Amino acid sequence: MARKVIIAGNWKMNKTAAEGKALVEELKPLVAGVTAADIVVCPPFTTLGAVIEAAKGSNIKVGAQNVHWEKSGAFTGEISADMLVEAGVEYVIIGHSERRQYFGETDETVNKRVKAAIAAGLKVIMCVGETLEERESNKTQAVLDAQLEGGLAGISAADAEGIVIAYEPVWAIGTGKTATPDVAEETQAGIRAKLAALYSKEVAENIRIQYGGSMKADNAEALVSKKDIDGGLIGGAALKAGSFAELIANGIKGAQSK
Ligand code: PGA
């Protein structure tokens, strides 16, 4: 079990450049010296520059929340992978359920974004997750299988190993309802089984799978103590340096108890 914990903050449409800089300045001393987890913050596009500057020389990595698949051209309002790389971005979240729900994201567009991001050298956090209705009608595994198959279509095993999968049950995002560690583990074991079917058992064992959806400092340890939960994608609890740092420490504790 050599998978390194990865805790990523998804700030969504929160934090101006000044606020983002202040958060990172506050977070830096709280996580200084932490090497047992990859720590990532994902601010809005216009906040990236200030956060990248503030995070320089620290163990805090920076990601974007979306990327377009074309390199350049007439795509008003979009940002390319090369633009993110030039700005100093290292990670990118792709296919978050809010983008699927509100902005017409499909498995096909997720796949195009993943390919473009990898080609540009970005590290991908690809989100999958079922709705409450899908869970209640026993479609969870089928939905996740289709999202994984579609999102990873044409991605080589070598590239897939570098991708982080974020399992985020839609019903748990921002609702305060967390999947119990057992439910999250059972589902993420299913995700790993699908990855093994798509690639191989060995490749699947190397892919990190985060849990996301109302993960907080007080449930992070129990969640990350589970075999197939390698970290978290955090919304609300990532917006304050103190709670985010505590969550990271507890997540590491969970991983150490495996
Ligand atoms: P939440 O959001 O932690 O606020 O539930 C998680 C996410 O959407 O990535």
PDB file of C-alpha atoms in Angstrom, residues 37-203:
ATOM      1  CA  ALA A  37       0.248  13.919   2.035  1.00  0.00           C
ATOM      2  CA  ASP A  38       0.072  15.835  -1.208  1.00  0.00           C
ATOM      3  CA  ILE A  39      -1.700  19.089  -0.366  1.00  0.00           C
ATOM      4  CA  VAL A  40      -3.489  20.882  -3.202  1.00  0.00           C
ATOM      5  CA  VAL A  41      -5.643  24.006  -3.344  1.00  0.00           C
ATOM      6  CA  CYS A  42      -7.862  24.741  -6.352  1.00  0.00           C
ATOM      7  CA  PRO A  43      -8.951  28.391  -6.503  1.00  0.00           C
ATOM      8  CA  PRO A  44     -10.973  30.138  -9.237  1.00  0.00           C
ATOM      9  CA  PHE A  45      -9.014  31.098 -12.380  1.00  0.00           C
ATOM     10  CA  THR A  46      -8.558  34.765 -11.451  1.00  0.00           C
ATOM     11  CA  THR A  47      -7.239  33.799  -8.002  1.00  0.00           C
ATOM     12  CA  LEU A  48      -4.679  31.299  -9.338  1.00  0.00           C
ATOM     13  CA  GLY A  49      -1.863  33.807  -9.870  1.00  0.00           C
ATOM     14  CA  ALA A  50      -1.956  35.214  -6.339  1.00  0.00           C
ATOM     15  CA  VAL A  51      -2.197  31.729  -4.823  1.00  0.00           C
ATOM     16  CA  ILE A  52       0.651  30.328  -6.938  1.00  0.00           C
ATOM     17  CA  GLU A  53       2.810  33.250  -5.848  1.00  0.00           C
ATOM     18  CA  ALA A  54       1.879  32.776  -2.185  1.00  0.00           C
ATOM     19  CA  ALA A  55       2.455  28.999  -2.308  1.00  0.00           C
ATOM     20  CA  LYS A  56       5.924  29.282  -3.924  1.00  0.00           C
ATOM     21  CA  GLY A  57       8.562  27.329  -2.026  1.00  0.00           C
ATOM     22  CA  SER A  58       5.977  25.605   0.191  1.00  0.00           C
ATOM     23  CA  ASN A  59       4.478  22.103   0.148  1.00  0.00           C
ATOM     24  CA  ILE A  60       1.141  23.471  -1.119  1.00  0.00           C
ATOM     25  CA  LYS A  61       0.377  22.627  -4.736  1.00  0.00           C
ATOM     26  CA  VAL A  62      -2.071  24.514  -6.899  1.00  0.00           C
ATOM     27  CA  GLY A  63      -4.800  23.251  -9.203  1.00  0.00           C
ATOM     28  CA  ALA A  64      -7.479  24.723 -11.456  1.00  0.00           C
ATOM     29  CA  GLN A  65     -11.139  23.706 -11.439  1.00  0.00           C
ATOM     30  CA  ASN A  66     -11.575  23.140 -15.164  1.00  0.00           C
ATOM     31  CA  VAL A  67      -9.711  23.232 -18.480  1.00  0.00           C
ATOM     32  CA  HIS A  68     -10.758  23.356 -22.122  1.00  0.00           C
ATOM     33  CA  TRP A  69      -9.589  20.664 -24.531  1.00  0.00           C
ATOM     34  CA  GLU A  70      -8.590  22.917 -27.446  1.00  0.00           C
ATOM     35  CA  LYS A  71      -5.163  24.542 -27.432  1.00  0.00           C
ATOM     36  CA  SER A  72      -6.428  27.989 -28.501  1.00  0.00           C
ATOM     37  CA  GLY A  73      -9.017  29.586 -30.733  1.00  0.00           C
ATOM     38  CA  ALA A  74     -12.530  30.990 -30.798  1.00  0.00           C
ATOM     39  CA  PHE A  75     -13.812  29.583 -27.492  1.00  0.00           C
ATOM     40  CA  THR A  76     -14.980  32.635 -25.591  1.00  0.00           C
ATOM     41  CA  GLY A  77     -14.617  32.294 -21.863  1.00  0.00           C
ATOM     42  CA  GLU A  78     -12.467  29.145 -21.940  1.00  0.00           C
ATOM     43  CA  ILE A  79      -8.925  28.482 -20.651  1.00  0.00           C
ATOM     44  CA  SER A  80      -6.509  26.004 -22.256  1.00  0.00           C
ATOM     45  CA  ALA A  81      -4.191  23.519 -20.578  1.00  0.00           C
ATOM     46  CA  ASP A  82      -1.101  25.350 -21.882  1.00  0.00           C
ATOM     47  CA  MET A  83      -2.387  28.583 -20.322  1.00  0.00           C
ATOM     48  CA  LEU A  84      -2.714  26.833 -16.971  1.00  0.00           C
ATOM     49  CA  VAL A  85       0.776  25.353 -17.243  1.00  0.00           C
ATOM     50  CA  GLU A  86       2.208  28.748 -18.134  1.00  0.00           C
ATOM     51  CA  ALA A  87       0.533  30.218 -15.052  1.00  0.00           C
ATOM     52  CA  GLY A  88       2.275  27.611 -12.884  1.00  0.00           C
ATOM     53  CA  VAL A  89      -0.719  25.335 -12.268  1.00  0.00           C
ATOM     54  CA  GLU A  90       0.096  21.691 -11.494  1.00  0.00           C
ATOM     55  CA  TYR A  91      -3.289  19.981 -11.028  1.00  0.00           C
ATOM     56  CA  VAL A  92      -6.734  20.297 -12.598  1.00  0.00           C
ATOM     57  CA  ILE A  93     -10.141  19.088 -11.424  1.00  0.00           C
ATOM     58  CA  ILE A  94     -12.156  17.684 -14.316  1.00  0.00           C
ATOM     59  CA  GLY A  95     -15.808  16.599 -14.447  1.00  0.00           C
ATOM     60  CA  HIS A  96     -16.987  17.856 -11.062  1.00  0.00           C
ATOM     61  CA  SER A  97     -20.681  17.050 -10.574  1.00  0.00           C
ATOM     62  CA  GLU A  98     -21.531  20.759 -10.490  1.00  0.00           C
ATOM     63  CA  ARG A  99     -20.111  21.090 -13.979  1.00  0.00           C
ATOM     64  CA  ARG A 100     -22.002  17.999 -15.100  1.00  0.00           C
ATOM     65  CA  GLN A 101     -25.209  19.313 -13.515  1.00  0.00           C
ATOM     66  CA  TYR A 102     -25.099  23.027 -14.418  1.00  0.00           C
ATOM     67  CA  PHE A 103     -22.764  23.322 -17.399  1.00  0.00           C
ATOM     68  CA  GLY A 104     -23.568  20.384 -19.648  1.00  0.00           C
ATOM     69  CA  GLU A 105     -20.417  18.381 -18.889  1.00  0.00           C
ATOM     70  CA  THR A 106     -20.620  14.826 -20.251  1.00  0.00           C
ATOM     71  CA  ASP A 107     -18.327  11.806 -20.083  1.00  0.00           C
ATOM     72  CA  GLU A 108     -17.241  12.686 -23.617  1.00  0.00           C
ATOM     73  CA  THR A 109     -16.215  16.263 -22.749  1.00  0.00           C
ATOM     74  CA  VAL A 110     -14.605  15.004 -19.535  1.00  0.00           C
ATOM     75  CA  ASN A 111     -12.547  12.616 -21.650  1.00  0.00           C
ATOM     76  CA  LYS A 112     -11.452  15.396 -24.036  1.00  0.00           C
ATOM     77  CA  ARG A 113     -10.396  17.575 -21.117  1.00  0.00           C
ATOM     78  CA  VAL A 114      -8.500  14.704 -19.454  1.00  0.00           C
ATOM     79  CA  LYS A 115      -6.582  14.012 -22.669  1.00  0.00           C
ATOM     80  CA  ALA A 116      -5.696  17.686 -23.190  1.00  0.00           C
ATOM     81  CA  ALA A 117      -4.619  18.099 -19.573  1.00  0.00           C
ATOM     82  CA  ILE A 118      -2.369  15.031 -19.660  1.00  0.00           C
ATOM     83  CA  ALA A 119      -0.855  16.098 -22.994  1.00  0.00           C
ATOM     84  CA  ALA A 120       0.070  19.443 -21.418  1.00  0.00           C
ATOM     85  CA  GLY A 121       1.619  17.769 -18.364  1.00  0.00           C
ATOM     86  CA  LEU A 122      -1.111  18.638 -15.845  1.00  0.00           C
ATOM     87  CA  LYS A 123      -2.074  16.197 -13.091  1.00  0.00           C
ATOM     88  CA  VAL A 124      -5.734  15.293 -13.361  1.00  0.00           C
ATOM     89  CA  ILE A 125      -8.324  14.884 -10.605  1.00  0.00           C
ATOM     90  CA  MET A 126     -11.259  13.270 -12.424  1.00  0.00           C
ATOM     91  CA  CYS A 127     -14.580  13.318 -10.563  1.00  0.00           C
ATOM     92  CA  VAL A 128     -17.236  10.623 -10.647  1.00  0.00           C
ATOM     93  CA  GLY A 129     -20.328  10.133  -8.531  1.00  0.00           C
ATOM     94  CA  GLU A 130     -23.946   9.045  -8.464  1.00  0.00           C
ATOM     95  CA  THR A 131     -27.094  10.998  -7.597  1.00  0.00           C
ATOM     96  CA  LEU A 132     -29.372  10.007  -4.734  1.00  0.00           C
ATOM     97  CA  GLU A 133     -31.935   8.670  -7.191  1.00  0.00           C
ATOM     98  CA  GLU A 134     -29.301   6.503  -8.864  1.00  0.00           C
ATOM     99  CA  ARG A 135     -28.116   5.156  -5.518  1.00  0.00           C
ATOM    100  CA  GLU A 136     -31.635   4.402  -4.369  1.00  0.00           C
ATOM    101  CA  SER A 137     -32.394   2.516  -7.560  1.00  0.00           C
ATOM    102  CA  ASN A 138     -29.210   0.429  -7.190  1.00  0.00           C
ATOM    103  CA  LYS A 139     -27.508   1.981 -10.196  1.00  0.00           C
ATOM    104  CA  THR A 140     -24.422   3.289  -8.388  1.00  0.00           C
ATOM    105  CA  GLN A 141     -21.908   0.795  -9.780  1.00  0.00           C
ATOM    106  CA  ALA A 142     -23.315   1.021 -13.316  1.00  0.00           C
ATOM    107  CA  VAL A 143     -23.215   4.832 -13.243  1.00  0.00           C
ATOM    108  CA  LEU A 144     -19.647   4.903 -11.931  1.00  0.00           C
ATOM    109  CA  ASP A 145     -18.540   2.241 -14.424  1.00  0.00           C
ATOM    110  CA  ALA A 146     -19.899   4.334 -17.304  1.00  0.00           C
ATOM    111  CA  GLN A 147     -18.270   7.522 -15.997  1.00  0.00           C
ATOM    112  CA  LEU A 148     -14.906   5.757 -15.613  1.00  0.00           C
ATOM    113  CA  GLU A 149     -15.124   4.048 -18.980  1.00  0.00           C
ATOM    114  CA  GLY A 150     -16.155   7.252 -20.763  1.00  0.00           C
ATOM    115  CA  GLY A 151     -13.812   9.585 -18.936  1.00  0.00           C
ATOM    116  CA  LEU A 152     -10.786   7.330 -19.374  1.00  0.00           C
ATOM    117  CA  ALA A 153     -11.480   6.206 -22.960  1.00  0.00           C
ATOM    118  CA  GLY A 154      -8.239   6.072 -24.920  1.00  0.00           C
ATOM    119  CA  ILE A 155      -6.071   6.897 -21.887  1.00  0.00           C
ATOM    120  CA  SER A 156      -3.054   4.580 -21.636  1.00  0.00           C
ATOM    121  CA  ALA A 157      -2.315   2.573 -18.507  1.00  0.00           C
ATOM    122  CA  ALA A 158       0.814   4.648 -17.889  1.00  0.00           C
ATOM    123  CA  ASP A 159      -1.192   7.874 -18.003  1.00  0.00           C
ATOM    124  CA  ALA A 160      -4.080   6.417 -15.991  1.00  0.00           C
ATOM    125  CA  GLU A 161      -1.712   5.612 -13.120  1.00  0.00           C
ATOM    126  CA  GLY A 162      -1.033   9.314 -12.681  1.00  0.00           C
ATOM    127  CA  ILE A 163      -4.722  10.285 -12.584  1.00  0.00           C
ATOM    128  CA  VAL A 164      -6.488  10.840  -9.270  1.00  0.00           C
ATOM    129  CA  ILE A 165     -10.122   9.723  -9.204  1.00  0.00           C
ATOM    130  CA  ALA A 166     -12.408  11.688  -6.890  1.00  0.00           C
ATOM    131  CA  TYR A 167     -15.489   9.741  -5.842  1.00  0.00           C
ATOM    132  CA  GLU A 168     -18.112  12.296  -4.893  1.00  0.00           C
ATOM    133  CA  PRO A 169     -21.638  11.061  -4.285  1.00  0.00           C
ATOM    134  CA  VAL A 170     -23.757  13.978  -5.507  1.00  0.00           C
ATOM    135  CA  TRP A 171     -26.104  13.638  -2.526  1.00  0.00           C
ATOM    136  CA  ALA A 172     -23.212  14.240  -0.115  1.00  0.00           C
ATOM    137  CA  ILE A 173     -21.810  17.423  -1.668  1.00  0.00           C
ATOM    138  CA  GLY A 174     -22.411  20.516   0.426  1.00  0.00           C
ATOM    139  CA  THR A 175     -25.311  18.798   2.180  1.00  0.00           C
ATOM    140  CA  GLY A 176     -23.611  17.836   5.421  1.00  0.00           C
ATOM    141  CA  LYS A 177     -24.512  14.217   4.574  1.00  0.00           C
ATOM    142  CA  THR A 178     -21.295  12.238   4.345  1.00  0.00           C
ATOM    143  CA  ALA A 179     -21.233   8.725   2.994  1.00  0.00           C
ATOM    144  CA  THR A 180     -20.348   6.553   5.974  1.00  0.00           C
ATOM    145  CA  PRO A 181     -16.799   5.235   5.792  1.00  0.00           C
ATOM    146  CA  ASP A 182     -18.226   1.772   5.048  1.00  0.00           C
ATOM    147  CA  VAL A 183     -20.456   2.962   2.201  1.00  0.00           C
ATOM    148  CA  ALA A 184     -17.639   5.095   0.753  1.00  0.00           C
ATOM    149  CA  GLU A 185     -15.200   2.174   1.018  1.00  0.00           C
ATOM    150  CA  GLU A 186     -17.578  -0.290  -0.587  1.00  0.00           C
ATOM    151  CA  THR A 187     -18.180   2.100  -3.482  1.00  0.00           C
ATOM    152  CA  GLN A 188     -14.505   2.969  -3.919  1.00  0.00           C
ATOM    153  CA  ALA A 189     -13.562  -0.710  -3.886  1.00  0.00           C
ATOM    154  CA  GLY A 190     -16.045  -1.014  -6.771  1.00  0.00           C
ATOM    155  CA  ILE A 191     -14.288   1.851  -8.556  1.00  0.00           C
ATOM    156  CA  ARG A 192     -10.935   0.127  -8.115  1.00  0.00           C
ATOM    157  CA  ALA A 193     -12.398  -3.119  -9.447  1.00  0.00           C
ATOM    158  CA  LYS A 194     -13.590  -1.269 -12.538  1.00  0.00           C
ATOM    159  CA  LEU A 195     -10.137   0.298 -12.982  1.00  0.00           C
ATOM    160  CA  ALA A 196      -8.643  -3.203 -12.741  1.00  0.00           C
ATOM    161  CA  ALA A 197     -11.037  -4.384 -15.449  1.00  0.00           C
ATOM    162  CA  LEU A 198     -10.165  -1.405 -17.666  1.00  0.00           C
ATOM    163  CA  TYR A 199      -6.398  -1.740 -17.130  1.00  0.00           C
ATOM    164  CA  SER A 200      -4.995  -4.332 -14.734  1.00  0.00           C
ATOM    165  CA  LYS A 201      -5.042  -5.072 -11.032  1.00  0.00           C
ATOM    166  CA  GLU A 202      -1.572  -3.611 -10.696  1.00  0.00           C
ATOM    167  CA  VAL A 203      -2.477  -0.347 -12.428  1.00  0.00           C
TER     168      VAL A 203
END
